[in-house]
Amino acid sequence: MNFQQLDNNDQKLIEAAKEVLLKNYDPVRHTVGAAVICSTGNIYTGINIEACGYGPCAEPIAIGAAFTNGEREIIAITAVCKKDDGFLVLSPCGNCRQLLMDYSPNAMVLFSYEGKVFKTQARNLLPGAYISDFASV
Ligand SMILES: [Zn+2]
């Protein structure tokens, strides 16, 4: 698998995810912040919405904000949570990996692996993925 090192733009994305999480943090309801950067250069953020039964992750909220504002191409995405005195970049869950496959399979996804943060294309995080009729693959 092609894991790449982060660059300054990735750090900006992480900072945006941290910022939205700090603004909205709640130890039960909102524990994850996400940020996406689109082909226009705009950054959109979101937080998870914890609820009984189903609470959407922060990533679909950020992706939804981008698409709501007319964006159609996500270049990169990250999600963070608070950990000890700092933050931890999270790996996307299976549902979010499928969402990214459907909408932006070429987007770079920041994720944690063996204690370090890397990035790779969304398509690399879901080998043998189900491909829906409307996917952007
Ligand atoms: Zn998720």
mmCIF file of C-alpha atoms in Angstrom, residues 11-57:
data_model
loop_
_atom_site.group_PDB
_atom_site.id
_atom_site.type_symbol
_atom_site.label_atom_id
_atom_site.label_comp_id
_atom_site.label_asym_id
_atom_site.label_seq_id
_atom_site.Cartn_x
_atom_site.Cartn_y
_atom_site.Cartn_z
ATOM 1 C CA GLN A 11 -1.202 20.062 8.698
ATOM 2 C CA LYS A 12 -3.604 22.929 7.865
ATOM 3 C CA LEU A 13 -6.373 20.391 7.435
ATOM 4 C CA ILE A 14 -5.581 18.811 10.796
ATOM 5 C CA GLU A 15 -5.629 22.267 12.401
ATOM 6 C CA ALA A 16 -9.078 22.947 10.911
ATOM 7 C CA ALA A 17 -10.370 19.648 12.317
ATOM 8 C CA LYS A 18 -8.914 20.463 15.747
ATOM 9 C CA GLU A 19 -10.466 23.932 15.661
ATOM 10 C CA VAL A 20 -13.984 22.719 14.882
ATOM 11 C CA LEU A 21 -13.695 20.047 17.571
ATOM 12 C CA LEU A 22 -12.531 22.537 20.198
ATOM 13 C CA LYS A 23 -15.382 24.919 19.332
ATOM 14 C CA ASN A 24 -17.982 22.181 19.682
ATOM 15 C CA TYR A 25 -16.459 19.596 22.002
ATOM 16 C CA ASP A 26 -18.799 17.703 24.285
ATOM 17 C CA PRO A 27 -17.448 14.616 26.086
ATOM 18 C CA VAL A 28 -20.520 12.567 25.141
ATOM 19 C CA ARG A 29 -22.086 14.073 22.027
ATOM 20 C CA HIS A 30 -19.249 15.612 20.008
ATOM 21 C CA THR A 31 -15.842 13.994 20.356
ATOM 22 C CA VAL A 32 -14.519 14.005 16.782
ATOM 23 C CA GLY A 33 -13.827 16.844 14.360
ATOM 24 C CA ALA A 34 -13.246 16.408 10.644
ATOM 25 C CA ALA A 35 -12.084 18.640 7.829
ATOM 26 C CA VAL A 36 -12.075 18.277 4.056
ATOM 27 C CA ILE A 37 -10.313 20.373 1.452
ATOM 28 C CA CYS A 38 -11.899 20.557 -1.967
ATOM 29 C CA SER A 39 -10.580 21.184 -5.467
ATOM 30 C CA THR A 40 -11.598 24.844 -5.080
ATOM 31 C CA GLY A 41 -9.231 25.139 -2.122
ATOM 32 C CA ASN A 42 -12.101 25.630 0.300
ATOM 33 C CA ILE A 43 -12.041 23.782 3.599
ATOM 34 C CA TYR A 44 -15.210 22.492 5.269
ATOM 35 C CA THR A 45 -15.500 21.024 8.727
ATOM 36 C CA GLY A 46 -17.884 18.888 10.744
ATOM 37 C CA ILE A 47 -18.280 17.172 14.087
ATOM 38 C CA ASN A 48 -19.753 13.803 14.938
ATOM 39 C CA ILE A 49 -23.356 13.772 16.145
ATOM 40 C CA GLU A 50 -23.616 11.058 18.781
ATOM 41 C CA ALA A 51 -27.111 9.634 19.277
ATOM 42 C CA CYS A 52 -28.807 6.460 20.471
ATOM 43 C CA GLY A 53 -28.795 3.915 17.696
ATOM 44 C CA TYR A 54 -26.960 5.851 15.054
ATOM 45 C CA GLY A 55 -24.860 8.941 15.219
ATOM 46 C CA PRO A 56 -23.066 10.059 12.078
ATOM 47 C CA CYS A 57 -19.303 10.346 12.155
#
